[in-house]
Each structure stands twice: as C-alpha cells, then as structure tokens.
mmCIF file with all atom_site columns, C-alpha atoms in Angstrom:
data_model
loop_
_atom_site.group_PDB
_atom_site.id
_atom_site.type_symbol
_atom_site.label_atom_id
_atom_site.label_alt_id
_atom_site.label_comp_id
_atom_site.label_asym_id
_atom_site.label_entity_id
_atom_site.label_seq_id
_atom_site.pdbx_PDB_ins_code
_atom_site.Cartn_x
_atom_site.Cartn_y
_atom_site.Cartn_z
_atom_site.occupancy
_atom_site.B_iso_or_equiv
_atom_site.pdbx_formal_charge
_atom_site.auth_seq_id
_atom_site.auth_comp_id
_atom_site.auth_asym_id
_atom_site.auth_atom_id
_atom_site.pdbx_PDB_model_num
ATOM 1   C CA . MET A 1 1   ? -28.345 28.326  -20.617 1.00 0.00 ? 1   MET A CA 1
ATOM 2   C CA . LYS A 1 2   ? -26.317 31.186  -19.179 1.00 0.00 ? 2   LYS A CA 1
ATOM 3   C CA . THR A 1 3   ? -26.785 29.807  -15.656 1.00 0.00 ? 3   THR A CA 1
ATOM 4   C CA . ILE A 1 4   ? -25.510 26.372  -16.670 1.00 0.00 ? 4   ILE A CA 1
ATOM 5   C CA . PHE A 1 5   ? -22.485 27.892  -18.352 1.00 0.00 ? 5   PHE A CA 1
ATOM 6   C CA . LEU A 1 6   ? -21.668 30.034  -15.300 1.00 0.00 ? 6   LEU A CA 1
ATOM 7   C CA . SER A 1 7   ? -22.105 27.041  -12.996 1.00 0.00 ? 7   SER A CA 1
ATOM 8   C CA . PHE A 1 8   ? -19.791 24.957  -15.147 1.00 0.00 ? 8   PHE A CA 1
ATOM 9   C CA . LEU A 1 9   ? -17.244 27.763  -15.300 1.00 0.00 ? 9   LEU A CA 1
ATOM 10  C CA . SER A 1 10  ? -17.305 28.237  -11.514 1.00 0.00 ? 10  SER A CA 1
ATOM 11  C CA . LEU A 1 11  ? -16.852 24.492  -11.046 1.00 0.00 ? 11  LEU A CA 1
ATOM 12  C CA . ILE A 1 12  ? -13.768 24.556  -13.282 1.00 0.00 ? 12  ILE A CA 1
ATOM 13  C CA . PHE A 1 13  ? -12.258 27.489  -11.373 1.00 0.00 ? 13  PHE A CA 1
ATOM 14  C CA . PHE A 1 14  ? -12.997 25.776  -8.070  1.00 0.00 ? 14  PHE A CA 1
ATOM 15  C CA . THR A 1 15  ? -11.253 22.548  -9.084  1.00 0.00 ? 15  THR A CA 1
ATOM 16  C CA . ILE A 1 16  ? -8.252  24.471  -10.404 1.00 0.00 ? 16  ILE A CA 1
ATOM 17  C CA . SER A 1 17  ? -7.950  26.488  -7.193  1.00 0.00 ? 17  SER A CA 1
ATOM 18  C CA . VAL A 1 18  ? -8.261  23.406  -4.982  1.00 0.00 ? 18  VAL A CA 1
ATOM 19  C CA . GLY A 1 19  ? -5.731  21.474  -7.079  1.00 0.00 ? 19  GLY A CA 1
ATOM 20  C CA . THR A 1 20  ? -3.126  24.229  -6.931  1.00 0.00 ? 20  THR A CA 1
ATOM 21  C CA . SER A 1 21  ? -3.556  24.826  -3.202  1.00 0.00 ? 21  SER A CA 1
ATOM 22  C CA . TYR A 1 22  ? -2.641  21.237  -2.283  1.00 0.00 ? 22  TYR A CA 1
ATOM 23  C CA . GLN A 1 23  ? 0.550   21.098  -4.314  1.00 0.00 ? 23  GLN A CA 1
ATOM 24  C CA . GLY A 1 24  ? 2.567   22.929  -1.681  1.00 0.00 ? 24  GLY A CA 1
ATOM 25  C CA . SER A 1 25  ? 1.415   20.716  1.186   1.00 0.00 ? 25  SER A CA 1
ATOM 26  C CA . VAL A 1 26  ? 2.783   17.441  -0.192  1.00 0.00 ? 26  VAL A CA 1
ATOM 27  C CA . THR A 1 27  ? 5.724   16.199  1.858   1.00 0.00 ? 27  THR A CA 1
ATOM 28  C CA . SER A 1 28  ? 8.607   14.228  0.441   1.00 0.00 ? 28  SER A CA 1
ATOM 29  C CA . VAL A 1 29  ? 9.213   12.055  3.505   1.00 0.00 ? 29  VAL A CA 1
ATOM 30  C CA . LYS A 1 30  ? 6.688   9.303   4.092   1.00 0.00 ? 30  LYS A CA 1
ATOM 31  C CA . ASP A 1 31  ? 5.845   8.000   7.511   1.00 0.00 ? 31  ASP A CA 1
ATOM 32  C CA . LEU A 1 32  ? 4.126   4.737   6.762   1.00 0.00 ? 32  LEU A CA 1
ATOM 33  C CA . ILE A 1 33  ? 2.888   2.678   9.682   1.00 0.00 ? 33  ILE A CA 1
ATOM 34  C CA . GLU A 1 34  ? 2.803   -1.072  9.386   1.00 0.00 ? 34  GLU A CA 1
ATOM 35  C CA . PRO A 1 35  ? -0.252  -2.981  10.621  1.00 0.00 ? 35  PRO A CA 1
ATOM 36  C CA . PRO A 1 36  ? -0.245  -4.248  14.204  1.00 0.00 ? 36  PRO A CA 1
ATOM 37  C CA . PRO A 1 37  ? 0.829   -7.837  14.811  1.00 0.00 ? 37  PRO A CA 1
ATOM 38  C CA . GLN A 1 38  ? -1.929  -10.461 14.816  1.00 0.00 ? 38  GLN A CA 1
ATOM 39  C CA . ILE A 1 39  ? -4.462  -8.112  13.274  1.00 0.00 ? 39  ILE A CA 1
ATOM 40  C CA . GLU A 1 40  ? -6.445  -11.112 12.078  1.00 0.00 ? 40  GLU A CA 1
ATOM 41  C CA . HIS A 1 41  ? -7.752  -11.538 15.638  1.00 0.00 ? 41  HIS A CA 1
ATOM 42  C CA . TYR A 1 42  ? -9.229  -8.031  15.569  1.00 0.00 ? 42  TYR A CA 1
ATOM 43  C CA . SER A 1 43  ? -10.942 -8.177  12.185  1.00 0.00 ? 43  SER A CA 1
ATOM 44  C CA . PHE A 1 44  ? -14.446 -8.997  13.515  1.00 0.00 ? 44  PHE A CA 1
ATOM 45  C CA . GLY A 1 45  ? -15.630 -10.790 10.387  1.00 0.00 ? 45  GLY A CA 1
ATOM 46  C CA . THR A 1 46  ? -14.059 -8.432  7.856   1.00 0.00 ? 46  THR A CA 1
ATOM 47  C CA . ARG A 1 47  ? -10.938 -10.424 7.030   1.00 0.00 ? 47  ARG A CA 1
ATOM 48  C CA . PRO A 1 48  ? -11.253 -10.333 3.200   1.00 0.00 ? 48  PRO A CA 1
ATOM 49  C CA . GLN A 1 49  ? -12.068 -6.636  3.223   1.00 0.00 ? 49  GLN A CA 1
ATOM 50  C CA . LEU A 1 50  ? -9.094  -5.825  5.438   1.00 0.00 ? 50  LEU A CA 1
ATOM 51  C CA . ALA A 1 51  ? -6.837  -7.970  3.258   1.00 0.00 ? 51  ALA A CA 1
ATOM 52  C CA . ASP A 1 52  ? -8.051  -6.020  0.214   1.00 0.00 ? 52  ASP A CA 1
ATOM 53  C CA . SER A 1 53  ? -7.424  -2.699  1.917   1.00 0.00 ? 53  SER A CA 1
ATOM 54  C CA . PHE A 1 54  ? -3.890  -3.716  2.942   1.00 0.00 ? 54  PHE A CA 1
ATOM 55  C CA . TRP A 1 55  ? -3.175  -4.919  -0.594  1.00 0.00 ? 55  TRP A CA 1
ATOM 56  C CA . LEU A 1 56  ? -4.515  -1.698  -2.134  1.00 0.00 ? 56  LEU A CA 1
ATOM 57  C CA . ARG A 1 57  ? -2.482  0.392   0.304   1.00 0.00 ? 57  ARG A CA 1
ATOM 58  C CA . SER A 1 58  ? 0.682   -1.557  -0.363  1.00 0.00 ? 58  SER A CA 1
ATOM 59  C CA . ILE A 1 59  ? 0.454   -1.309  -4.164  1.00 0.00 ? 59  ILE A CA 1
ATOM 60  C CA . GLN A 1 60  ? 0.303   2.464   -3.837  1.00 0.00 ? 60  GLN A CA 1
ATOM 61  C CA . ASP A 1 61  ? 3.848   2.436   -2.424  1.00 0.00 ? 61  ASP A CA 1
ATOM 62  C CA . LEU A 1 62  ? 5.469   -0.671  -3.866  1.00 0.00 ? 62  LEU A CA 1
ATOM 63  C CA . ASP A 1 63  ? 8.812   1.105   -4.136  1.00 0.00 ? 63  ASP A CA 1
ATOM 64  C CA . TYR A 1 64  ? 8.941   2.472   -0.580  1.00 0.00 ? 64  TYR A CA 1
ATOM 65  C CA . CYS A 1 65  ? 12.010  1.489   1.417   1.00 0.00 ? 65  CYS A CA 1
ATOM 66  C CA . GLU A 1 66  ? 12.430  2.981   4.876   1.00 0.00 ? 66  GLU A CA 1
ATOM 67  C CA . GLN A 1 67  ? 16.009  1.818   5.465   1.00 0.00 ? 67  GLN A CA 1
ATOM 68  C CA . GLN A 1 68  ? 18.233  1.506   2.435   1.00 0.00 ? 68  GLN A CA 1
ATOM 69  C CA . ILE A 1 69  ? 21.420  -0.511  2.787   1.00 0.00 ? 69  ILE A CA 1
ATOM 70  C CA . SER A 1 70  ? 22.755  0.497   -0.617  1.00 0.00 ? 70  SER A CA 1
ATOM 71  C CA . LYS A 1 71  ? 21.355  2.086   -3.752  1.00 0.00 ? 71  LYS A CA 1
ATOM 72  C CA . ASN A 1 72  ? 18.972  -0.723  -4.713  1.00 0.00 ? 72  ASN A CA 1
ATOM 73  C CA . THR A 1 73  ? 18.877  -2.801  -1.542  1.00 0.00 ? 73  THR A CA 1
ATOM 74  C CA . CYS A 1 74  ? 16.432  -2.407  1.307   1.00 0.00 ? 74  CYS A CA 1
ATOM 75  C CA . LYS A 1 75  ? 16.855  -3.719  4.838   1.00 0.00 ? 75  LYS A CA 1
ATOM 76  C CA . GLY A 1 76  ? 15.015  -7.001  5.431   1.00 0.00 ? 76  GLY A CA 1
ATOM 77  C CA . ASN A 1 77  ? 11.445  -7.152  6.707   1.00 0.00 ? 77  ASN A CA 1
ATOM 78  C CA . SER A 1 78  ? 10.472  -3.826  5.185   1.00 0.00 ? 78  SER A CA 1
ATOM 79  C CA . TRP A 1 79  ? 7.181   -1.960  5.493   1.00 0.00 ? 79  TRP A CA 1
ATOM 80  C CA . LEU A 1 80  ? 5.972   -3.575  2.281   1.00 0.00 ? 80  LEU A CA 1
ATOM 81  C CA . TYR A 1 81  ? 6.687   -7.037  3.667   1.00 0.00 ? 81  TYR A CA 1
ATOM 82  C CA . HIS A 1 82  ? 4.666   -6.313  6.813   1.00 0.00 ? 82  HIS A CA 1
ATOM 83  C CA . MET A 1 83  ? 1.727   -5.049  4.753   1.00 0.00 ? 83  MET A CA 1
ATOM 84  C CA . LEU A 1 84  ? 1.773   -8.108  2.493   1.00 0.00 ? 84  LEU A CA 1
ATOM 85  C CA . ASP A 1 85  ? 2.221   -10.428 5.454   1.00 0.00 ? 85  ASP A CA 1
ATOM 86  C CA . ALA A 1 86  ? -0.804  -8.910  7.175   1.00 0.00 ? 86  ALA A CA 1
ATOM 87  C CA . ALA A 1 87  ? -2.859  -9.282  3.984   1.00 0.00 ? 87  ALA A CA 1
ATOM 88  C CA . THR A 1 88  ? -1.924  -12.949 3.690   1.00 0.00 ? 88  THR A CA 1
ATOM 89  C CA . ASN A 1 89  ? -2.607  -13.551 7.387   1.00 0.00 ? 89  ASN A CA 1
ATOM 90  C CA . LEU A 1 90  ? -6.095  -12.178 6.881   1.00 0.00 ? 90  LEU A CA 1
ATOM 91  C CA . ASP A 1 91  ? -6.804  -14.086 3.662   1.00 0.00 ? 91  ASP A CA 1
ATOM 92  C CA . SER A 1 92  ? -4.495  -17.000 2.944   1.00 0.00 ? 92  SER A CA 1
ATOM 93  C CA . ASN A 1 93  ? -6.140  -17.619 -0.462  1.00 0.00 ? 93  ASN A CA 1
ATOM 94  C CA . TYR A 1 94  ? -5.250  -14.177 -1.799  1.00 0.00 ? 94  TYR A CA 1
ATOM 95  C CA . GLU A 1 95  ? -2.936  -15.433 -4.544  1.00 0.00 ? 95  GLU A CA 1
ATOM 96  C CA . ILE A 1 96  ? -2.062  -12.093 -6.146  1.00 0.00 ? 96  ILE A CA 1
ATOM 97  C CA . VAL A 1 97  ? -0.420  -10.970 -2.908  1.00 0.00 ? 97  VAL A CA 1
ATOM 98  C CA . PHE A 1 98  ? 1.861   -13.984 -2.946  1.00 0.00 ? 98  PHE A CA 1
ATOM 99  C CA . LEU A 1 99  ? 2.642   -13.699 -6.656  1.00 0.00 ? 99  LEU A CA 1
ATOM 100 C CA . ALA A 1 100 ? 2.960   -9.970  -7.288  1.00 0.00 ? 100 ALA A CA 1
ATOM 101 C CA . GLY A 1 101 ? 3.927   -9.016  -3.748  1.00 0.00 ? 101 GLY A CA 1
ATOM 102 C CA . GLY A 1 102 ? 6.799   -11.451 -3.555  1.00 0.00 ? 102 GLY A CA 1
ATOM 103 C CA . LEU A 1 103 ? 8.117   -10.301 -6.904  1.00 0.00 ? 103 LEU A CA 1
ATOM 104 C CA . ALA A 1 104 ? 7.810   -6.666  -5.858  1.00 0.00 ? 104 ALA A CA 1
ATOM 105 C CA . LEU A 1 105 ? 9.815   -7.399  -2.740  1.00 0.00 ? 105 LEU A CA 1
ATOM 106 C CA . THR A 1 106 ? 12.616  -9.022  -4.716  1.00 0.00 ? 106 THR A CA 1
ATOM 107 C CA . VAL A 1 107 ? 12.734  -6.913  -7.868  1.00 0.00 ? 107 VAL A CA 1
ATOM 108 C CA . ILE A 1 108 ? 11.642  -3.425  -6.846  1.00 0.00 ? 108 ILE A CA 1
ATOM 109 C CA . ILE A 1 109 ? 13.079  -2.914  -3.357  1.00 0.00 ? 109 ILE A CA 1
ATOM 110 C CA . SER A 1 110 ? 15.389  -5.958  -3.046  1.00 0.00 ? 110 SER A CA 1
ATOM 111 C CA . ASP A 1 111 ? 14.027  -7.117  0.317   1.00 0.00 ? 111 ASP A CA 1
ATOM 112 C CA . TYR A 1 112 ? 15.184  -10.696 -0.150  1.00 0.00 ? 112 TYR A CA 1
ATOM 113 C CA . GLU A 1 113 ? 14.573  -11.702 3.452   1.00 0.00 ? 113 GLU A CA 1
ATOM 114 C CA . GLY A 1 114 ? 10.945  -10.590 3.395   1.00 0.00 ? 114 GLY A CA 1
ATOM 115 C CA . ALA A 1 115 ? 10.393  -12.042 -0.073  1.00 0.00 ? 115 ALA A CA 1
ATOM 116 C CA . SER A 1 116 ? 11.685  -15.455 0.934   1.00 0.00 ? 116 SER A CA 1
ATOM 117 C CA . LYS A 1 117 ? 9.387   -15.469 3.986   1.00 0.00 ? 117 LYS A CA 1
ATOM 118 C CA . LEU A 1 118 ? 6.411   -14.521 1.813   1.00 0.00 ? 118 LEU A CA 1
ATOM 119 C CA . PHE A 1 119 ? 7.241   -17.124 -0.838  1.00 0.00 ? 119 PHE A CA 1
ATOM 120 C CA . ASP A 1 120 ? 7.680   -19.822 1.842   1.00 0.00 ? 120 ASP A CA 1
ATOM 121 C CA . LYS A 1 121 ? 4.345   -18.849 3.352   1.00 0.00 ? 121 LYS A CA 1
ATOM 122 C CA . GLY A 1 122 ? 2.719   -19.083 -0.078  1.00 0.00 ? 122 GLY A CA 1
ATOM 123 C CA . VAL A 1 123 ? 4.115   -22.557 -0.668  1.00 0.00 ? 123 VAL A CA 1
ATOM 124 C CA . LYS A 1 124 ? 2.753   -23.784 2.671   1.00 0.00 ? 124 LYS A CA 1
ATOM 125 C CA . THR A 1 125 ? -0.796  -22.607 1.939   1.00 0.00 ? 125 THR A CA 1
#
C-alpha cells in the first residue's frame, strides 16, 4: 500500500514539474504554415484523413489573423481560408467545413473575401 501511495505521489510531482517547466517556453507569436497548393494530388489514398487533420488544426486557431487591416478585419485569403480550402479540396462532402468554416471566416476574423470563395465553392458542390 505504501508503494502505491509513493508511486502515485511521485507521479503527481512529476506532472506538476513538467507542467510548470513548459509555461515559460510558450511563444506569443504564431508562425502557422498553410498547406501546399494542390495537396490533394499528394494524398496517396488518405484524402478524408488529411481533410480531418486540416479541419482539426484549423479549429484550434479559428481566431488567428496574420495580417490585420483594422481591429476586427483580416486581410483576404487568410491562413484559415487556406486551411479550410485544402480540407474541402480533399473532401468535397465535408459539410461542417463549409458551414462552420465559412461562418468563422466572416464572423470571427472578418475575412470576407475568403468566406465568399468558400461559400461559393460549397454551393457548387
């Protein structure tokens, strides 16, 4: 019983020490890379999985704007647009990307140019 308690206690101290050591290494500036053009030709049979991974990556930073024009306006064709465009190129039936992604582009970062392209693409498919 004593061994289990000591093991549990050491695990708690380990997680606390690891959690506090990473707090200082977080940077405030993000360097997010957009996917390469025509990535659907390099998917090698993993198109739905890549579309899922791009969608999951983009929802982690829905509010990221690399070039702000004004306080709540982002320059057109933002990083988020390129991520959502790549996800829809890989899987054109991925409806949540068209619905939620287009709204995120318009409401959250005000990328109206990218949102209109994504909405037009969703209407065509």
